[in-house]
Every structure is written in structure tokens, then in C-alpha cells.
C-alpha positions as a Python dict, from the first residue, in 0.01 Angstrom:
ca = {
    (1, 'M'): (0, 0, 0),
    (2, 'S'): (272, -292, -41),
    (3, 'A'): (505, -304, -315),
    (4, 'S'): (419, -558, -578),
    (5, 'T'): (654, -863, -596),
    (6, 'D'): (546, -891, -993),
    (7, 'T'): (740, -611, -1128),
    (8, 'V'): (723, -733, -1486),
    (9, 'G'): (358, -825, -1457),
    (10, 'D'): (296, -468, -1342),
    (11, 'F'): (493, -340, -1659),
    (12, 'L'): (279, -537, -1887),
    (13, 'T'): (-42, -442, -1730),
    (14, 'S'): (69, -78, -1749),
    (15, 'I'): (131, -122, -2124),
    (16, 'R'): (-201, -288, -2200),
    (17, 'N'): (-407, -37, -1996),
    (18, 'A'): (-219, 250, -2175),
    (19, 'S'): (-264, 112, -2520),
    (20, 'Q'): (-647, 46, -2452),
    (21, 'A'): (-677, 383, -2317),
    (22, 'N'): (-508, 522, -2628),
    (23, 'K'): (-231, 687, -2433),
    (24, 'A'): (77, 817, -2617),
    (25, 'V'): (342, 772, -2362),
    (26, 'I'): (379, 603, -2046),
    (27, 'T'): (641, 629, -1767),
    (28, 'V'): (747, 313, -1545),
    (29, 'Q'): (1008, 280, -1290),
    (30, 'W'): (1329, 151, -1471),
    (31, 'S'): (1500, -185, -1434),
    (32, 'R'): (1732, -377, -1650),
    (33, 'L'): (1462, -656, -1712),
    (34, 'R'): (1210, -384, -1811),
    (35, 'E'): (1457, -220, -2044),
    (36, 'G'): (1542, -551, -2207),
    (37, 'V'): (1165, -619, -2267),
    (38, 'A'): (1103, -285, -2390),
    (39, 'K'): (1384, -303, -2635),
    (40, 'I'): (1262, -632, -2782),
    (41, 'L'): (907, -464, -2799),
    (42, 'V'): (1065, -176, -2984),
    (43, 'D'): (1276, -401, -3236),
    (44, 'A'): (945, -610, -3304),
    (45, 'G'): (779, -298, -3391),
    (46, 'Y'): (505, -297, -3107),
    (47, 'V'): (621, 23, -2943),
    (48, 'A'): (756, 327, -3110),
    (49, 'S'): (1030, 415, -2861),
    (50, 'A'): (1175, 344, -2527),
    (51, 'R'): (1419, 546, -2338),
    (52, 'K'): (1589, 571, -1994),
    (53, 'A'): (1524, 903, -1838),
    (54, 'E'): (1546, 1036, -1480),
    (55, 'R'): (1242, 1184, -1260),
    (56, 'E'): (1294, 1301, -923),
    (57, 'G'): (1636, 1151, -888),
    (58, 'L'): (1509, 809, -991),
    (59, 'P'): (1560, 628, -1312),
    (60, 'V'): (1245, 564, -1505),
    (61, 'L'): (1159, 412, -1849),
    (62, 'E'): (954, 627, -2097),
    (63, 'L'): (762, 428, -2372),
    (64, 'S'): (598, 584, -2651),
    (65, 'L'): (322, 363, -2755),
    (66, 'K'): (261, 267, -3130),
    (67, 'Y'): (-88, 287, -3301),
    (68, 'V'): (-178, 193, -3659),
    (69, 'A'): (-463, 397, -3781),
    (70, 'G'): (-573, 476, -3430),
    (71, 'V'): (-568, 87, -3337),
    (72, 'P'): (-283, -23, -3080),
    (73, 'A'): (7, -210, -3219),
    (74, 'I'): (-33, -423, -2891),
    (75, 'T'): (-357, -612, -2909),
    (76, 'S'): (-286, -882, -2659),
    (77, 'I'): (-19, -935, -2379),
    (78, 'E'): (4, -1263, -2194),
    (79, 'R'): (205, -1350, -1891),
    (80, 'V'): (303, -1726, -1905),
    (81, 'S'): (538, -1741, -1604),
    (82, 'T'): (443, -1571, -1275),
    (83, 'P'): (595, -1550, -935),
    (84, 'G'): (356, -1803, -805),
    (85, 'R'): (370, -2039, -1111),
    (86, 'R'): (713, -2041, -1295),
    (87, 'V'): (732, -2204, -1636),
    (88, 'Y'): (1081, -2343, -1740),
    (89, 'A'): (1135, -2477, -2094),
    (90, 'G'): (1403, -2576, -2313),
    (91, 'Y'): (1459, -2405, -2644),
    (92, 'T'): (1290, -2670, -2854),
    (93, 'S'): (977, -2680, -2626),
    (94, 'V'): (896, -2309, -2622),
    (95, 'P'): (560, -2277, -2847),
    (96, 'K'): (545, -2039, -3130),
    (97, 'V'): (306, -1754, -3099),
    (98, 'I'): (-26, -1832, -3261),
    (99, 'G'): (42, -1811, -3644),
    (100, 'G'): (375, -1634, -3597),
    (101, 'M'): (207, -1299, -3572),
    (102, 'G'): (349, -1203, -3229),
    (103, 'V'): (652, -1271, -3009),
    (104, 'S'): (740, -1453, -2691),
    (105, 'I'): (992, -1265, -2461),
    (106, 'L'): (1211, -1493, -2270),
    (107, 'T'): (1455, -1441, -1965),
    (108, 'T'): (1749, -1665, -2000),
    (109, 'S'): (2096, -1710, -1858),
    (110, 'R'): (2227, -1497, -2138),
    (111, 'G'): (1964, -1213, -2079),
    (112, 'V'): (1622, -1117, -2231),
    (113, 'M'): (1566, -1243, -2586),
    (114, 'T'): (1278, -1356, -2841),
    (115, 'D'): (1178, -1730, -2866),
    (116, 'A'): (1336, -1708, -3232),
    (117, 'E'): (1668, -1577, -3100),
    (118, 'A'): (1690, -1850, -2812),
    (119, 'R'): (1627, -2112, -3109),
    (120, 'R'): (1899, -1945, -3307),
    (121, 'Q'): (2160, -1900, -3034),
    (122, 'K'): (2113, -2272, -2927),
    (123, 'N'): (2139, -2396, -3288),
    (124, 'K'): (2433, -2174, -3355),
    (125, 'Q'): (2601, -2350, -3046),
    (126, 'L'): (2532, -2686, -3185),
    (127, 'N'): (2675, -2592, -3511),
    (128, 'E'): (2982, -2462, -3385),
    (129, 'P'): (3289, -2713, -3446),
    (130, 'N'): (3464, -2852, -3139),
    (131, 'W'): (3821, -2776, -3246),
}
């Protein structure tokens, strides 16, 4: 069995499968990128908690999935940019999630952030005075 080149895709698939199977907790291999995505999901209220732990000497990320009245808080996860098809966008061209009822997670030169955060940071830069 070969290692996957799409670790974020595997991470999102693990979350999707676990929530559809009504699992309470999932454990995935830790990486800074996965930890950043998990933090955004916790802050947005889609995941109950995420913590870094250690299993057999290796760092792992434990996510406690969130359910509302038995229904998963995450109903859909979609990966837009893949290793075989990269999607690049400026902060103005990042589409909003349908009806604003979700969150887009972006990787930027400043780290992992939501689409709203990226717009806010860019606007903040534009509004800073040039002394």
C-alpha cells in the first residue's frame, strides 16, 4: 500500500466518513496543516474539539465530532484544490459559501484561514496608512 499524496483530502474524507457513521472521535496523523484546518472547524462550530496527542511515539490529532440532535454538524465537505488540479485565487475572487451557511478554508502565505479572514486581512492592509 502506497502513501497518499493528498493528506488534506484524506483528512477531509476521514471527517466525512466518521460523521456519516456517527463516530464520536476520530484520530488522524498530525501535521501543522491539518491542525490549522481542525482549529478553523472548531472555531466555526463544526467540530466539538481538536487536540494534539501522541500514539506509539507519533503525533496524532484527535477530533471530537459535533452532532446536533443526532445529526452531524458537518453535512458536506468539498475539496476544491487538489494535487492534480490546483486552484489559485485572489482574495476578491474567492466565492462565498452558498448562502453564507458554511466556511471556505484557504491556505495562504500567512497560514490557514477562512475566506472571511483573508478578505479582512487584505482590507486591513489596504486601509493601513503609508507613513
